[in-house]
């Protein structure tokens, strides 16, 4: 089926045109089934393009909506947990896999090939989730690291030796998940994140029985924007019958808005108590449609994790800018 072979490389405009034509074909189910059998990853691209069409067209298009719903259901069937498996990634893995996970890293962008090699070094446990029929097309990647404590900063993760010839695992009882990134489009409604975490945790327990603690080192991508938009309303927020902050605090805290990003992070560290309190409120109380406003918090909390610790100064690099350098551990 030439279509399956070349679809992902076709121009976006051509792919969207095909989706629109597909919506006019009463027998499109047969076409979708054939694509699903040949290459499920192309099926995910089809749905991504259907989403794009729905967002770009004006008016109501029931048939287009029906195709999107059908594609989601088909993807849910194809990407069931039993059809998926984890594959470890090391510096010796195929270059195409290493290059893909590095180029699509969404949490902590890679800086060089030396940085990539360090992330795949000793004590690191990097895994991708693949469909059993398409092991060369990873769906999502998760970065983990074995430590003897729950990481409180990005620097503590980076300080773990990456070039040990022999790993000393005797005292390492903790696995830290510190980055997770999707590698395919069109799968946003498929719970790949929870699937890969569950499978990796199970594998680690089997391989290293002494590891009994699993935690994340997570970003808070929406906190800075929310804080800037709501700082003057914070005194009206009530927690345990008390104001989140006093009126007098707002004028002082607003100084952070005039600082460059690195000085903002230091300002937060210097006033960690009040920013920890505000951040906890944001993560636990600020909701949209009944779910946490912060996407990362929503992902972890809905999957049964608990907010364990807030870490002002946890990530003092540019990648921590969106939360003033604050990170969090979920367990």
C-alpha atoms as a printed R data frame, in Angstrom:
    type eleno elety resid chain resno       x      y      z
1   ATOM     1    CA   UNK     A     1   0.000  0.000  0.000
2   ATOM     2    CA   UNK     A     2   1.972  2.980 -1.288
3   ATOM     3    CA   UNK     A     3  -0.211  5.387  0.645
4   ATOM     4    CA   UNK     A     4   0.937  3.937  3.980
5   ATOM     5    CA   UNK     A     5   4.579  4.132  2.901
6   ATOM     6    CA   UNK     A     6   4.522  7.772  1.816
7   ATOM     7    CA   UNK     A     7   1.740  9.413  3.832
8   ATOM     8    CA   UNK     A     8   3.895 10.756  6.668
9   ATOM     9    CA   UNK     A     9   6.211 12.419  4.144
10  ATOM    10    CA   UNK     A    10   3.440 14.060  2.131
11  ATOM    11    CA   UNK     A    11   2.887 17.838  2.448
12  ATOM    12    CA   UNK     A    12   0.485 18.808  5.221
13  ATOM    13    CA   UNK     A    13  -1.896 20.465  2.764
14  ATOM    14    CA   UNK     A    14  -2.143 17.244  0.732
15  ATOM    15    CA   UNK     A    15  -2.797 15.187  3.854
16  ATOM    16    CA   UNK     A    16  -5.577 17.524  4.990
17  ATOM    17    CA   UNK     A    17  -7.140 17.385  1.515
18  ATOM    18    CA   UNK     A    18  -7.165 13.601  1.738
19  ATOM    19    CA   UNK     A    19  -8.931 13.734  5.116
20  ATOM    20    CA   UNK     A    20 -11.612 15.998  3.663
21  ATOM    21    CA   UNK     A    21 -12.089 13.653  0.710
22  ATOM    22    CA   UNK     A    22 -12.173 10.694  3.058
23  ATOM    23    CA   UNK     A    23 -15.060 12.257  4.966
24  ATOM    24    CA   UNK     A    24 -17.129 12.101  1.758
25  ATOM    25    CA   UNK     A    25 -16.491  8.389  1.225
26  ATOM    26    CA   UNK     A    26 -19.063  6.109  2.831
27  ATOM    27    CA   UNK     A    27 -16.603  3.194  2.743
28  ATOM    28    CA   UNK     A    28 -13.773  4.966  4.565
29  ATOM    29    CA   UNK     A    29 -13.904  2.336  7.349
30  ATOM    30    CA   UNK     A    30 -12.319 -0.214  5.005
31  ATOM    31    CA   UNK     A    31  -9.533  2.219  4.196
32  ATOM    32    CA   UNK     A    32  -8.894  2.952  7.893
33  ATOM    33    CA   UNK     A    33  -8.784 -0.764  8.720
34  ATOM    34    CA   UNK     A    34  -6.230 -1.359  5.986
35  ATOM    35    CA   UNK     A    35  -4.029  1.482  7.241
36  ATOM    36    CA   UNK     A    36  -4.290  0.174 10.817
37  ATOM    37    CA   UNK     A    37  -3.135 -3.275  9.709
38  ATOM    38    CA   UNK     A    38  -0.235 -1.938  7.645
39  ATOM    39    CA   UNK     A    39   1.103  0.781  9.934
40  ATOM    40    CA   UNK     A    40  -0.630  1.982 13.143
41  ATOM    41    CA   UNK     A    41   1.697  4.996 13.328
42  ATOM    42    CA   UNK     A    42   0.252  6.322 10.062
43  ATOM    43    CA   UNK     A    43  -3.162  5.923 11.674
44  ATOM    44    CA   UNK     A    44  -2.048  8.327 14.407
45  ATOM    45    CA   UNK     A    45  -0.964 10.854 11.762
46  ATOM    46    CA   UNK     A    46  -4.369 10.515 10.098
47  ATOM    47    CA   UNK     A    47  -6.054 11.459 13.348
48  ATOM    48    CA   UNK     A    48  -3.701 14.370 13.920
49  ATOM    49    CA   UNK     A    49  -4.603 15.687 10.458
50  ATOM    50    CA   UNK     A    50  -8.311 15.161 11.160
51  ATOM    51    CA   UNK     A    51  -7.910 17.267 14.319
52  ATOM    52    CA   UNK     A    52  -6.167 19.962 12.282
53  ATOM    53    CA   UNK     A    53  -9.023 19.989  9.754
54  ATOM    54    CA   UNK     A    54 -11.629 20.286 12.494
55  ATOM    55    CA   UNK     A    55  -9.814 23.266 14.000
56  ATOM    56    CA   UNK     A    56  -9.299 25.024 10.684
57  ATOM    57    CA   UNK     A    57 -12.694 24.689  8.994
58  ATOM    58    CA   UNK     A    58 -15.670 26.884  9.808
59  ATOM    59    CA   UNK     A    59 -19.111 25.537 10.522
60  ATOM    60    CA   UNK     A    60 -20.253 22.049 11.503
61  ATOM    61    CA   UNK     A    61 -18.929 19.005  9.662
62  ATOM    62    CA   UNK     A    62 -20.574 15.914 11.216
63  ATOM    63    CA   UNK     A    63 -18.835 13.498  8.839
64  ATOM    64    CA   UNK     A    64 -15.420 14.946  9.636
65  ATOM    65    CA   UNK     A    65 -16.201 14.731 13.345
66  ATOM    66    CA   UNK     A    66 -17.343 11.151 12.834
67  ATOM    67    CA   UNK     A    67 -14.035 10.260 11.164
68  ATOM    68    CA   UNK     A    68 -12.122 11.807 14.062
69  ATOM    69    CA   UNK     A    69 -14.173  9.806 16.583
70  ATOM    70    CA   UNK     A    70 -13.729  6.606 14.595
71  ATOM    71    CA   UNK     A    71  -9.990  7.133 14.295
72  ATOM    72    CA   UNK     A    72  -9.735  7.654 18.053
73  ATOM    73    CA   UNK     A    73 -11.634  4.422 18.714
74  ATOM    74    CA   UNK     A    74  -9.476  2.548 16.221
75  ATOM    75    CA   UNK     A    75  -6.311  3.935 17.802
76  ATOM    76    CA   UNK     A    76  -7.556  2.921 21.257
77  ATOM    77    CA   UNK     A    77  -8.011 -0.644 19.992
78  ATOM    78    CA   UNK     A    78  -4.657 -0.763 18.190
79  ATOM    79    CA   UNK     A    79  -2.647  0.743 21.040
80  ATOM    80    CA   UNK     A    80  -4.016 -1.387 23.860
81  ATOM    81    CA   UNK     A    81  -1.563 -2.126 26.654
82  ATOM    82    CA   UNK     A    82  -1.117 -5.728 25.545
83  ATOM    83    CA   UNK     A    83   0.028 -4.534 22.092
84  ATOM    84    CA   UNK     A    84   2.733 -2.306 23.552
85  ATOM    85    CA   UNK     A    85   6.119 -3.013 25.064
86  ATOM    86    CA   UNK     A    86   9.054 -1.030 26.399
87  ATOM    87    CA   UNK     A    87  12.486 -1.061 24.761
88  ATOM    88    CA   UNK     A    88  15.573  0.192 26.625
89  ATOM    89    CA   UNK     A    89  17.602  2.877 24.877
90  ATOM    90    CA   UNK     A    90  21.355  3.218 25.388
91  ATOM    91    CA   UNK     A    91  24.188  4.957 23.565
92  ATOM    92    CA   UNK     A    92  24.581  1.707 21.580
93  ATOM    93    CA   UNK     A    93  20.972  1.747 20.330
94  ATOM    94    CA   UNK     A    94  20.279  2.447 16.633
95  ATOM    95    CA   UNK     A    95  21.226  5.993 15.717
96  ATOM    96    CA   UNK     A    96  17.759  6.671 14.299
97  ATOM    97    CA   UNK     A    97  16.174  6.002 17.703
98  ATOM    98    CA   UNK     A    98  18.732  8.044 19.647
99  ATOM    99    CA   UNK     A    99  18.411 10.949 17.229
100 ATOM   100    CA   UNK     A   100  14.605 10.890 17.368
101 ATOM   101    CA   UNK     A   101  14.283 10.898 21.151
102 ATOM   102    CA   UNK     A   102  16.898 13.646 21.375
103 ATOM   103    CA   UNK     A   103  15.366 15.914 18.757
104 ATOM   104    CA   UNK     A   104  11.859 15.603 20.215
105 ATOM   105    CA   UNK     A   105  12.850 16.053 23.872
106 ATOM   106    CA   UNK     A   106  10.153 18.384 25.242
107 ATOM   107    CA   UNK     A   107  11.075 18.821 28.926
108 ATOM   108    CA   UNK     A   108  14.859 19.303 29.032
109 ATOM   109    CA   UNK     A   109  16.108 20.095 25.515
110 ATOM   110    CA   UNK     A   110  19.416 18.463 24.648
111 ATOM   111    CA   UNK     A   111  22.372 20.784 24.133
112 ATOM   112    CA   UNK     A   112  24.870 18.596 22.284
113 ATOM   113    CA   UNK     A   113  25.686 15.011 21.407
114 ATOM   114    CA   UNK     A   114  27.848 14.892 24.529
115 ATOM   115    CA   UNK     A   115  24.724 15.824 26.512
116 ATOM   116    CA   UNK     A   116  22.805 13.034 24.759
117 ATOM   117    CA   UNK     A   117  25.544 10.529 25.615
118 ATOM   118    CA   UNK     A   118  25.455 11.613 29.257
119 ATOM   119    CA   UNK     A   119  21.675 11.104 29.426
120 ATOM   120    CA   UNK     A   120  22.128  7.562 28.120
121 ATOM   121    CA   UNK     A   121  25.069  6.775 30.389
122 ATOM   122    CA   UNK     A   122  25.504  4.718 33.539
123 ATOM   123    CA   UNK     A   123  22.738  4.697 36.160
124 ATOM   124    CA   UNK     A   124  20.348  6.112 33.537
125 ATOM   125    CA   UNK     A   125  17.350  4.025 32.511
126 ATOM   126    CA   UNK     A   126  15.830  5.362 29.309
127 ATOM   127    CA   UNK     A   127  12.954  3.493 27.671
128 ATOM   128    CA   UNK     A   128  10.672  3.958 24.697
129 ATOM   129    CA   UNK     A   129   7.211  2.507 24.270
130 ATOM   130    CA   UNK     A   130   6.648  0.752 20.942
131 ATOM   131    CA   UNK     A   131   3.908 -1.157 19.189
132 ATOM   132    CA   UNK     A   132   4.968 -4.789 18.880
133 ATOM   133    CA   UNK     A   133   4.557 -4.649 15.103
134 ATOM   134    CA   UNK     A   134   6.537 -1.414 14.741
135 ATOM   135    CA   UNK     A   135   9.503 -1.481 17.073
136 ATOM   136    CA   UNK     A   136  11.383  0.988 14.858
137 ATOM   137    CA   UNK     A   137   8.746  3.705 15.446
138 ATOM   138    CA   UNK     A   138   8.785  4.622 19.172
139 ATOM   139    CA   UNK     A   139   5.660  6.302 20.528
140 ATOM   140    CA   UNK     A   140   6.902  7.928 23.719
141 ATOM   141    CA   UNK     A   141  10.164  8.112 25.665
142 ATOM   142    CA   UNK     A   142  10.766  8.304 29.404
143 ATOM   143    CA   UNK     A   143  14.041  9.143 31.135
144 ATOM   144    CA   UNK     A   144  14.810  7.619 34.514
145 ATOM   145    CA   UNK     A   145  17.817  7.538 36.812
146 ATOM   146    CA   UNK     A   146  18.752  5.299 39.732
147 ATOM   147    CA   UNK     A   147  19.676  7.194 42.903
148 ATOM   148    CA   UNK     A   148  19.887  6.692 46.658
149 ATOM   149    CA   UNK     A   149  17.432  9.529 47.388
150 ATOM   150    CA   UNK     A   150  14.602 11.497 45.804
151 ATOM   151    CA   UNK     A   151  16.182 14.205 43.672
152 ATOM   152    CA   UNK     A   152  15.626 17.765 44.876
153 ATOM   153    CA   UNK     A   153  17.285 19.542 41.949
154 ATOM   154    CA   UNK     A   154  18.198 19.055 38.321
155 ATOM   155    CA   UNK     A   155  21.829 19.483 39.299
156 ATOM   156    CA   UNK     A   156  21.652 16.501 41.675
157 ATOM   157    CA   UNK     A   157  20.502 14.387 38.733
158 ATOM   158    CA   UNK     A   158  23.278 15.664 36.505
159 ATOM   159    CA   UNK     A   159  25.852 15.029 39.243
160 ATOM   160    CA   UNK     A   160  25.255 11.273 39.124
161 ATOM   161    CA   UNK     A   161  28.281  9.784 37.290
162 ATOM   162    CA   UNK     A   162  27.447  8.889 33.689
163 ATOM   163    CA   UNK     A   163  30.687  7.189 32.673
164 ATOM   164    CA   UNK     A   164  31.071  4.432 35.279
165 ATOM   165    CA   UNK     A   165  32.472  1.239 33.762
166 ATOM   166    CA   UNK     A   166  30.713 -0.844 36.409
167 ATOM   167    CA   UNK     A   167  27.578  0.439 38.131
168 ATOM   168    CA   UNK     A   168  27.520  0.201 41.931
169 ATOM   169    CA   UNK     A   169  23.836 -0.446 42.590
170 ATOM   170    CA   UNK     A   170  24.045 -1.645 46.191
171 ATOM   171    CA   UNK     A   171  22.650  1.475 47.860
172 ATOM   172    CA   UNK     A   172  20.409  2.683 45.054
173 ATOM   173    CA   UNK     A   173  16.791  2.238 46.125
174 ATOM   174    CA   UNK     A   174  15.084  5.015 44.136
175 ATOM   175    CA   UNK     A   175  14.134  5.525 40.503
176 ATOM   176    CA   UNK     A   176  13.520  9.117 39.444
177 ATOM   177    CA   UNK     A   177  11.467  9.786 36.316
178 ATOM   178    CA   UNK     A   178  12.660 13.192 35.171
179 ATOM   179    CA   UNK     A   179  11.460 13.589 31.583
180 ATOM   180    CA   UNK     A   180   8.752 12.160 29.345
181 ATOM   181    CA   UNK     A   181   8.061 13.173 25.745
182 ATOM   182    CA   UNK     A   182   5.679 11.945 23.054
183 ATOM   183    CA   UNK     A   183   7.303 10.981 19.768
184 ATOM   184    CA   UNK     A   184   4.198 10.653 17.579
185 ATOM   185    CA   UNK     A   185   1.318 13.008 16.849
186 ATOM   186    CA   UNK     A   186  -2.363 12.114 16.942
187 ATOM   187    CA   UNK     A   187  -2.153 10.046 20.141
188 ATOM   188    CA   UNK     A   188  -3.008 12.757 22.661
189 ATOM   189    CA   UNK     A   189  -6.057 10.917 23.975
190 ATOM   190    CA   UNK     A   190  -4.266  7.583 24.365
191 ATOM   191    CA   UNK     A   191  -2.804  7.175 27.901
192 ATOM   192    CA   UNK     A   192   0.700  6.315 26.717
193 ATOM   193    CA   UNK     A   193   2.309  8.167 29.621
194 ATOM   194    CA   UNK     A   194   0.684  6.072 32.315
195 ATOM   195    CA   UNK     A   195   1.322  2.895 30.317
196 ATOM   196    CA   UNK     A   196   5.058  3.479 29.940
197 ATOM   197    CA   UNK     A   197   5.491  4.511 33.594
198 ATOM   198    CA   UNK     A   198   3.692  1.364 34.745
199 ATOM   199    CA   UNK     A   199   5.706 -0.919 32.474
200 ATOM   200    CA   UNK     A   200   9.062  0.661 33.363
201 ATOM   201    CA   UNK     A   201   8.306  0.512 37.107
202 ATOM   202    CA   UNK     A   202   7.400 -3.157 36.779
203 ATOM   203    CA   UNK     A   203  10.585 -3.888 34.852
204 ATOM   204    CA   UNK     A   204  12.758 -2.044 37.391
205 ATOM   205    CA   UNK     A   205  11.178 -3.937 40.301
206 ATOM   206    CA   UNK     A   206  11.974 -7.228 38.591
207 ATOM   207    CA   UNK     A   207  15.548 -6.272 37.687
208 ATOM   208    CA   UNK     A   208  16.430 -4.407 40.901
209 ATOM   209    CA   UNK     A   209  14.432 -5.727 43.878
210 ATOM   210    CA   UNK     A   210  16.077 -3.204 46.210
211 ATOM   211    CA   UNK     A   211  14.391 -0.308 44.369
212 ATOM   212    CA   UNK     A   212  11.261  0.427 46.386
213 ATOM   213    CA   UNK     A   213  10.802  4.167 45.787
214 ATOM   214    CA   UNK     A   214   9.520  5.698 42.557
215 ATOM   215    CA   UNK     A   215   9.256  9.438 42.164
216 ATOM   216    CA   UNK     A   216   9.207 12.113 39.504
217 ATOM   217    CA   UNK     A   217  11.211 15.267 39.133
218 ATOM   218    CA   UNK     A   218   8.630 17.306 37.273
219 ATOM   219    CA   UNK     A   219   8.245 20.756 35.711
220 ATOM   220    CA   UNK     A   220   5.329 23.124 36.361
221 ATOM   221    CA   UNK     A   221   4.938 24.581 32.865
222 ATOM   222    CA   UNK     A   222   1.961 26.852 33.509
223 ATOM   223    CA   UNK     A   223   2.927 28.431 36.813
224 ATOM   224    CA   UNK     A   224   4.732 31.558 35.597
225 ATOM   225    CA   UNK     A   225   1.927 32.576 33.231
226 ATOM   226    CA   UNK     A   226  -0.744 31.919 35.863
227 ATOM   227    CA   UNK     A   227   1.178 33.881 38.504
228 ATOM   228    CA   UNK     A   228   1.683 36.885 36.238
229 ATOM   229    CA   UNK     A   229  -2.010 36.923 35.298
230 ATOM   230    CA   UNK     A   230  -3.324 36.463 38.843
231 ATOM   231    CA   UNK     A   231  -0.825 38.098 41.194
232 ATOM   232    CA   UNK     A   232  -3.113 40.991 42.105
233 ATOM   233    CA   UNK     A   233  -5.990 38.607 42.866
234 ATOM   234    CA   UNK     A   234  -3.989 36.340 45.183
235 ATOM   235    CA   UNK     A   235  -5.199 38.012 48.428
236 ATOM   236    CA   UNK     A   236  -8.741 36.946 47.510
237 ATOM   237    CA   UNK     A   237  -7.764 33.266 47.390
238 ATOM   238    CA   UNK     A   238  -8.648 31.529 50.658
239 ATOM   239    CA   UNK     A   239  -6.850 28.440 51.968
240 ATOM   240    CA   UNK     A   240  -7.878 26.891 55.307
241 ATOM   241    CA   UNK     A   241  -9.868 30.049 56.134
242 ATOM   242    CA   UNK     A   242  -6.788 32.215 55.595
243 ATOM   243    CA   UNK     A   243  -5.687 34.426 52.730
244 ATOM   244    CA   UNK     A   244  -3.140 32.903 50.401
245 ATOM   245    CA   UNK     A   245  -1.114 36.122 50.679
246 ATOM   246    CA   UNK     A   246  -1.750 39.494 52.314
247 ATOM   247    CA   UNK     A   247  -2.414 42.683 50.395
248 ATOM   248    CA   UNK     A   248   0.954 44.039 51.514
249 ATOM   249    CA   UNK     A   249   2.736 41.030 50.033
250 ATOM   250    CA   UNK     A   250   1.459 41.640 46.519
251 ATOM   251    CA   UNK     A   251   3.371 44.859 45.964
252 ATOM   252    CA   UNK     A   252   6.604 43.226 47.071
253 ATOM   253    CA   UNK     A   253   6.066 39.978 45.147
254 ATOM   254    CA   UNK     A   254   5.248 41.885 41.965
255 ATOM   255    CA   UNK     A   255   8.895 42.994 41.825
256 ATOM   256    CA   UNK     A   256   9.645 39.618 40.266
257 ATOM   257    CA   UNK     A   257   7.872 40.675 37.080
258 ATOM   258    CA   UNK     A   258  10.572 43.266 36.303
259 ATOM   259    CA   UNK     A   259  13.523 40.913 36.730
260 ATOM   260    CA   UNK     A   260  15.350 38.858 34.047
261 ATOM   261    CA   UNK     A   261  14.604 35.138 34.194
262 ATOM   262    CA   UNK     A   262  17.711 34.129 36.156
263 ATOM   263    CA   UNK     A   263  17.115 36.842 38.774
264 ATOM   264    CA   UNK     A   264  13.487 35.743 39.014
265 ATOM   265    CA   UNK     A   265  14.655 32.283 40.010
266 ATOM   266    CA   UNK     A   266  16.899 33.662 42.735
267 ATOM   267    CA   UNK     A   267  14.057 35.871 43.972
268 ATOM   268    CA   UNK     A   268  11.903 32.765 44.349
269 ATOM   269    CA   UNK     A   269  14.663 30.921 46.231
270 ATOM   270    CA   UNK     A   270  15.050 33.902 48.583
271 ATOM   271    CA   UNK     A   271  11.286 33.878 49.254
272 ATOM   272    CA   UNK     A   272  10.741 30.140 49.022
273 ATOM   273    CA   UNK     A   273   8.093 29.879 51.750
274 ATOM   274    CA   UNK     A   274   5.568 32.183 50.143
275 ATOM   275    CA   UNK     A   275   6.215 30.903 46.615
276 ATOM   276    CA   UNK     A   276   5.896 27.289 47.779
277 ATOM   277    CA   UNK     A   277   2.526 28.169 49.294
278 ATOM   278    CA   UNK     A   278   1.336 29.916 46.142
279 ATOM   279    CA   UNK     A   279   2.613 27.102 43.936
280 ATOM   280    CA   UNK     A   280   0.853 24.462 46.054
281 ATOM   281    CA   UNK     A   281  -2.369 26.427 45.679
282 ATOM   282    CA   UNK     A   282  -1.901 26.590 41.905
283 ATOM   283    CA   UNK     A   283  -1.243 22.867 41.576
284 ATOM   284    CA   UNK     A   284  -4.001 21.647 43.881
285 ATOM   285    CA   UNK     A   285  -6.754 24.269 43.751
286 ATOM   286    CA   UNK     A   286  -6.650 25.964 40.346
287 ATOM   287    CA   UNK     A   287  -8.836 23.892 38.036
288 ATOM   288    CA   UNK     A   288 -10.556 24.043 34.669
289 ATOM   289    CA   UNK     A   289 -13.594 21.847 34.098
290 ATOM   290    CA   UNK     A   290 -12.862 20.093 37.374
291 ATOM   291    CA   UNK     A   291  -9.278 19.065 36.598
292 ATOM   292    CA   UNK     A   292  -5.978 20.722 37.591
293 ATOM   293    CA   UNK     A   293  -5.082 23.682 35.409
294 ATOM   294    CA   UNK     A   294  -1.463 22.560 35.152
295 ATOM   295    CA   UNK     A   295  -1.180 19.824 32.501
296 ATOM   296    CA   UNK     A   296   1.673 17.952 34.223
297 ATOM   297    CA   UNK     A   297  -0.094 18.014 37.594
298 ATOM   298    CA   UNK     A   298  -3.284 16.787 35.943
299 ATOM   299    CA   UNK     A   299  -1.432 13.881 34.339
300 ATOM   300    CA   UNK     A   300   0.202 12.685 37.555
301 ATOM   301    CA   UNK     A   301  -2.693 13.289 39.940
302 ATOM   302    CA   UNK     A   302  -5.303 11.604 37.749
303 ATOM   303    CA   UNK     A   303  -3.009  8.557 37.542
304 ATOM   304    CA   UNK     A   304  -2.925  8.179 41.310
305 ATOM   305    CA   UNK     A   305   0.280 10.004 42.239
306 ATOM   306    CA   UNK     A   306   0.479 12.437 45.130
307 ATOM   307    CA   UNK     A   307   2.129 15.836 45.272
308 ATOM   308    CA   UNK     A   308   5.026 15.036 47.592
309 ATOM   309    CA   UNK     A   309   7.351 18.045 47.602
310 ATOM   310    CA   UNK     A   310   7.678 21.483 45.989
311 ATOM   311    CA   UNK     A   311  11.227 22.521 45.112
312 ATOM   312    CA   UNK     A   312  12.021 26.242 44.693
313 ATOM   313    CA   UNK     A   313  15.289 26.424 42.765
314 ATOM   314    CA   UNK     A   314  14.865 22.873 41.505
315 ATOM   315    CA   UNK     A   315  15.733 23.823 37.936
316 ATOM   316    CA   UNK     A   316  17.820 26.972 37.588
317 ATOM   317    CA   UNK     A   317  18.431 26.507 33.852
318 ATOM   318    CA   UNK     A   318  16.541 28.203 31.034
319 ATOM   319    CA   UNK     A   319  14.245 25.180 30.762
320 ATOM   320    CA   UNK     A   320  12.891 26.047 34.228
321 ATOM   321    CA   UNK     A   321  11.909 29.570 33.215
322 ATOM   322    CA   UNK     A   322   8.184 28.776 32.859
323 ATOM   323    CA   UNK     A   323   7.914 28.090 36.594
324 ATOM   324    CA   UNK     A   324  10.513 30.541 37.966
325 ATOM   325    CA   UNK     A   325  12.777 27.525 38.517
326 ATOM   326    CA   UNK     A   326  10.301 25.692 40.767
327 ATOM   327    CA   UNK     A   327   9.932 21.937 40.266
328 ATOM   328    CA   UNK     A   328   7.994 19.255 42.105
329 ATOM   329    CA   UNK     A   329   8.211 15.614 43.132
330 ATOM   330    CA   UNK     A   330   5.172 13.392 42.562
331 ATOM   331    CA   UNK     A   331   5.082  9.927 44.112
